[in-house]
Short mmCIF file of C-alpha atoms in Angstrom, two decimals:
data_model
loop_
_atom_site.label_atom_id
_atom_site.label_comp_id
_atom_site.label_asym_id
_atom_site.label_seq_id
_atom_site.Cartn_x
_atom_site.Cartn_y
_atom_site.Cartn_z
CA UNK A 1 53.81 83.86 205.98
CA UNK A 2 52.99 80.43 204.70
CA UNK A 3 50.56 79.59 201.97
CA UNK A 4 49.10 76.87 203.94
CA UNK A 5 48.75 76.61 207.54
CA UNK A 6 48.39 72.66 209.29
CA UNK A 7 46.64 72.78 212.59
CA UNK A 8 47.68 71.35 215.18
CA UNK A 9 51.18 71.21 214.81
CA UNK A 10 52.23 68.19 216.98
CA UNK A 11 49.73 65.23 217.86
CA UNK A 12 50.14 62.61 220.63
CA UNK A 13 46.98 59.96 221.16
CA UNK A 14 46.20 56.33 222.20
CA UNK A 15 45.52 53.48 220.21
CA UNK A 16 41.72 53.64 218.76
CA UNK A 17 41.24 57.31 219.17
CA UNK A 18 39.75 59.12 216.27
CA UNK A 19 42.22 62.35 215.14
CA UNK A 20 41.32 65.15 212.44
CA UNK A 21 44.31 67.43 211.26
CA UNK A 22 43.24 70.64 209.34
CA UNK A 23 44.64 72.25 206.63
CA UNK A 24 43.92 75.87 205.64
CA UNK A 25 44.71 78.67 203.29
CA UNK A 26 43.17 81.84 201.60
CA UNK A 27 44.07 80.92 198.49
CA UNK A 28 42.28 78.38 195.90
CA UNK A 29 43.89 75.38 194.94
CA UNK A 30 43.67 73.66 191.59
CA UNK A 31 43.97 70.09 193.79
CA UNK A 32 45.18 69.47 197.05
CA UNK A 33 47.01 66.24 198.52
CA UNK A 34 48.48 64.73 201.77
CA UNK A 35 51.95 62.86 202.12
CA UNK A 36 52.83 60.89 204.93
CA UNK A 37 56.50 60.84 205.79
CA UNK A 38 57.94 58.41 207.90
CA UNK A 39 61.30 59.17 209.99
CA UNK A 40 64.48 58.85 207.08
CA UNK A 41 62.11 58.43 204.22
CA UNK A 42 60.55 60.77 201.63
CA UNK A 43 57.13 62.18 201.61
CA UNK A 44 54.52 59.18 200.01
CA UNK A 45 51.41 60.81 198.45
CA UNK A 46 48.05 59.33 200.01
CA UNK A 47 45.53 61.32 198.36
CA UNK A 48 44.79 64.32 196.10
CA UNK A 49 41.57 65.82 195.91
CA UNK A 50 40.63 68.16 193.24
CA UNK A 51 36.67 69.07 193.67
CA UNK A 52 35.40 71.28 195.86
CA UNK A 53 33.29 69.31 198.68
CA UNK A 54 35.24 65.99 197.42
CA UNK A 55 35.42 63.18 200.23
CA UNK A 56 38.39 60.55 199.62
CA UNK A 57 38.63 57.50 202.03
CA UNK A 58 41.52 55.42 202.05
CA UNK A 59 40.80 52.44 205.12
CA UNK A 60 40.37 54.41 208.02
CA UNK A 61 41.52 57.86 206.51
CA UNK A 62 39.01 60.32 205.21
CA UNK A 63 40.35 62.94 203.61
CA UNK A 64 38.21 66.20 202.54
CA UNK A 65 38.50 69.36 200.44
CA UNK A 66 36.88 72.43 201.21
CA UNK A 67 34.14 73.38 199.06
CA UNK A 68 35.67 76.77 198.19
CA UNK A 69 38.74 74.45 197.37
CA UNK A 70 40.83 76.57 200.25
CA UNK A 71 41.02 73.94 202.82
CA UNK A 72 41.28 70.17 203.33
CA UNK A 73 40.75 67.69 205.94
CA UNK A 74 42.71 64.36 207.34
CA UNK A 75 40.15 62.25 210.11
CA UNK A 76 41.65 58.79 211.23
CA UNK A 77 39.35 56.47 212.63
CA UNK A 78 40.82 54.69 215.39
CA UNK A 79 44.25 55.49 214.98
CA UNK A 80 46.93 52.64 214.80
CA UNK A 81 50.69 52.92 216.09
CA UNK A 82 51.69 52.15 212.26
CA UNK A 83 49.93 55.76 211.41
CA UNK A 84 52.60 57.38 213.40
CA UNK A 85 54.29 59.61 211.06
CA UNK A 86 54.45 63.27 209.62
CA UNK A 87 51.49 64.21 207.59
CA UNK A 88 51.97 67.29 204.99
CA UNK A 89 49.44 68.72 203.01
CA UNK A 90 50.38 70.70 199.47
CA UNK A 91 48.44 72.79 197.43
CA UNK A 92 48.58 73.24 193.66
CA UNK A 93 47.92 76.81 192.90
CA UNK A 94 47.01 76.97 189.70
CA UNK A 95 49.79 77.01 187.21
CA UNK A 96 52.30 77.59 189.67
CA UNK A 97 54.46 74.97 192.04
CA UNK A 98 53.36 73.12 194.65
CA UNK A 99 53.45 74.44 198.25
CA UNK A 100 53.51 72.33 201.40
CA UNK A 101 52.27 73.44 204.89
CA UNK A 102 54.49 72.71 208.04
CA UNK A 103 53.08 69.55 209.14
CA UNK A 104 51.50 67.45 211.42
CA UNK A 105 53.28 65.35 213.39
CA UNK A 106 51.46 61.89 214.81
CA UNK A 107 52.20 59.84 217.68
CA UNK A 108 50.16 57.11 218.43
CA UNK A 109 50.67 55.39 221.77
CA UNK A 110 50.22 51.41 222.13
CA UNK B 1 62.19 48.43 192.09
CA UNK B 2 63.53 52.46 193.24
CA UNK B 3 61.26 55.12 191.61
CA UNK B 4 63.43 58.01 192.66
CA UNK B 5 66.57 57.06 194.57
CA UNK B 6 68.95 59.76 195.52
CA UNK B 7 72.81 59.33 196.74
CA UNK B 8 74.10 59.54 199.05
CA UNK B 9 71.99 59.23 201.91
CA UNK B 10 74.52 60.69 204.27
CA UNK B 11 76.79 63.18 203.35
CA UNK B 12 78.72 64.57 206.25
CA UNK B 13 81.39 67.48 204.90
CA UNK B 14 83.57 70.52 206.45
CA UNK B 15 82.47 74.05 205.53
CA UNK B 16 84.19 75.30 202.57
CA UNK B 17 83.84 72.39 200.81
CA UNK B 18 81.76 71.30 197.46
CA UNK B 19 79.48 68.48 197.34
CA UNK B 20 76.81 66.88 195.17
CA UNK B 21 73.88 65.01 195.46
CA UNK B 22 72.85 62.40 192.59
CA UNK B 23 69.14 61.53 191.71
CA UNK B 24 67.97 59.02 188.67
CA UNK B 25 63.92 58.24 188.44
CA UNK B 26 62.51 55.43 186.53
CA UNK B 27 59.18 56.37 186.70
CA UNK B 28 59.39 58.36 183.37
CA UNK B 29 58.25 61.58 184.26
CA UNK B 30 58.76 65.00 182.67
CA UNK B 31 59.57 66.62 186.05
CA UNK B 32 61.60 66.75 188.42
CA UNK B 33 62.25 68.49 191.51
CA UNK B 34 65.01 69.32 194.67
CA UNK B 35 63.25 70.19 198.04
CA UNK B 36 65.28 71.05 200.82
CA UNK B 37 63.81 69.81 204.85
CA UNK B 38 65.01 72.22 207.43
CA UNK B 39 65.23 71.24 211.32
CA UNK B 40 61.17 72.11 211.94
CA UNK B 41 60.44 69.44 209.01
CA UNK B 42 59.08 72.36 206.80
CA UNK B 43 59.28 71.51 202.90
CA UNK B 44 60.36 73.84 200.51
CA UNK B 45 60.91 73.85 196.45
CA UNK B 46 64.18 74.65 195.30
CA UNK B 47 64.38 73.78 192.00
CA UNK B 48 61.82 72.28 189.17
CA UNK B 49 62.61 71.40 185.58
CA UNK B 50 60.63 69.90 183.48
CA UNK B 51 62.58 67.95 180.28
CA UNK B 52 65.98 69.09 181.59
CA UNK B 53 65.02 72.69 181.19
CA UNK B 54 64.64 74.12 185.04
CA UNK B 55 61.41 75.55 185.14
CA UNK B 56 61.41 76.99 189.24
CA UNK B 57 64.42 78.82 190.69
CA UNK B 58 63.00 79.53 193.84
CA UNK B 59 65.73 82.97 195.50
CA UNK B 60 68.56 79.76 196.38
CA UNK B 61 71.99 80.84 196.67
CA UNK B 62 74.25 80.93 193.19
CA UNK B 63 76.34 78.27 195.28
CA UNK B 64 73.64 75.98 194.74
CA UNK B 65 73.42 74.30 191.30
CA UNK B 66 71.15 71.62 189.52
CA UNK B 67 71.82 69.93 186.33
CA UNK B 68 69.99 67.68 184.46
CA UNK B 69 71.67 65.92 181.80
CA UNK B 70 68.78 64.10 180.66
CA UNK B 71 65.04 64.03 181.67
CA UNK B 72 65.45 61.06 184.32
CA UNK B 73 68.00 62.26 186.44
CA UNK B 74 68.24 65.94 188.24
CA UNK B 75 71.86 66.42 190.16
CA UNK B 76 72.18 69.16 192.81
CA UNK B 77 76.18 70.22 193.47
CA UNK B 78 76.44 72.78 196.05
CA UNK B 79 79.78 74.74 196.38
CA UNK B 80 81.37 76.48 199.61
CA UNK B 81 79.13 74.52 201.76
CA UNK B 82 77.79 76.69 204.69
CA UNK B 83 76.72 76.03 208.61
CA UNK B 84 73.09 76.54 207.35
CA UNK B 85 73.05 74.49 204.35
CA UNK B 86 72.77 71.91 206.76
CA UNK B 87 69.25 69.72 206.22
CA UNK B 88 67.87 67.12 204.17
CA UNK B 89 67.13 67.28 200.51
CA UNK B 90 64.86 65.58 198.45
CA UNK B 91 64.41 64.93 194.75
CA UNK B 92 61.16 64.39 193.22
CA UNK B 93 59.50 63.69 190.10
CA UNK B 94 55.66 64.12 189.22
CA UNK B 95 54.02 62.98 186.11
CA UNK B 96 51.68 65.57 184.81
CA UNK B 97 53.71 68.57 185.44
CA UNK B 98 54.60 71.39 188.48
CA UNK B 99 51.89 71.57 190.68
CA UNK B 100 50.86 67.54 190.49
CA UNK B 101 51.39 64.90 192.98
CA UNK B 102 55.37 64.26 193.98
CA UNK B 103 56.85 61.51 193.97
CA UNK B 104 59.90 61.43 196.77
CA UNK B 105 63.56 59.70 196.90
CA UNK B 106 64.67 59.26 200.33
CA UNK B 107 66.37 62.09 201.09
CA UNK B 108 69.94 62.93 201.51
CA UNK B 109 70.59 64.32 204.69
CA UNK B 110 73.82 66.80 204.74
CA UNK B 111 75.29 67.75 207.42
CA UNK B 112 78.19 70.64 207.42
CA UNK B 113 80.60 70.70 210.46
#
């Protein structure tokens, strides 16, 4: 059973459609944040969040934590071919390690 | 300018055999961490240490083994590699500590043949 489940697993959209990926738990989180991994690279943070009801945007990405700090949002606006990529949310239980959910994986068609 | 660079990239090895991976961060943070990728992309902890003390030994096989001579490098040597040992492996480093943002080398991706 993973700590934090992404939703939906495996996205494929056109250029300029608008995407949210979900990510959800039943546990509280001291912060949350997304990475974006790109095929033979590492993760690269985007964002952490750390209130509950916090909105982060970053250009087109809007990223939002649950106000019960349990969940978190991703929403591209208008998705680009360069956003193609893996996107992983981890949690930050408090005190403990980080955990990361499965991912989402992003195609974005030209 | 590498933050956290990891070597080799590619490491390609018959079962049986030992191996390690190297990792040096300039970033000079407190923390540092081995992750291991399997096929369905899913990112797990293996090992944390903060200050060359490991912190996280998270149920990995004895045959795997992390030292940390000094705070800005965290080498992983794995002995009698295995079929499933197979994946790629990242080291990491945060700044404030275990459960803050990670920062990733590229991976090393291992294959065992």
């Amino acid at each position: 059973t993973q700590l934090l489940e992404q939703s939906p697993q495996f996205l494929s959209i056109q250029e300029g459609e608008n995407l949210t990926v979900y990510c959800n738990s039943s546990s509280v989180f001291s912060s949350l944040q997304w990475y974006r991994q790109e095929p033979g690279e590492g993760p690269v943070l985007l964002v952490t969040v750390v209130t509950g009801g916090e909105v982060k945007k970053l250009k087109r990405l809007t990223f939002q934590f649950g106000d019960a700090r349990k969940d978190s949002s991703l929403h591209i606006t208008a998705a680009q071919p360069g956003d193609t990529g893996l996107y992983l949310c981890a949690g930050a239980v408090y005190g403990n390690k980080l955990v990361f959910g499965a991912g989402t994986i992003l195609r974005v068609k030209s | 300018d590498t933050a956290v660079s990891q070597t080799p990239k590619y490491l390609v090895t018959q079962m049986g055999n030992d191996k390690s991976i190297k990792c040096e961060q300039n970033l000079g943070h407190d923390t540092m961490y081995w992750y291991k990728q399997d096929s369905k992309k899913f990112l797990k902890i293996m090992f944390s240490y903060n200050n060359k003390e490991l912190i996280i030994n998270e149920t990995v096989p004895n045959r795997f083994s992390p030292k940390s001579p000094d705070k800005a490098h965290l080498n992983l040597h794995i002995n009698s590699l295995e079929l499933g040992d197979s994946a790629v492996y990242f080291c990491a480093s945060s700044p404030y500590g275990l459960n803050t943002e990670a920062f990733f080398g590229q991976g090393t991706r291992l294959t065992v043949v």
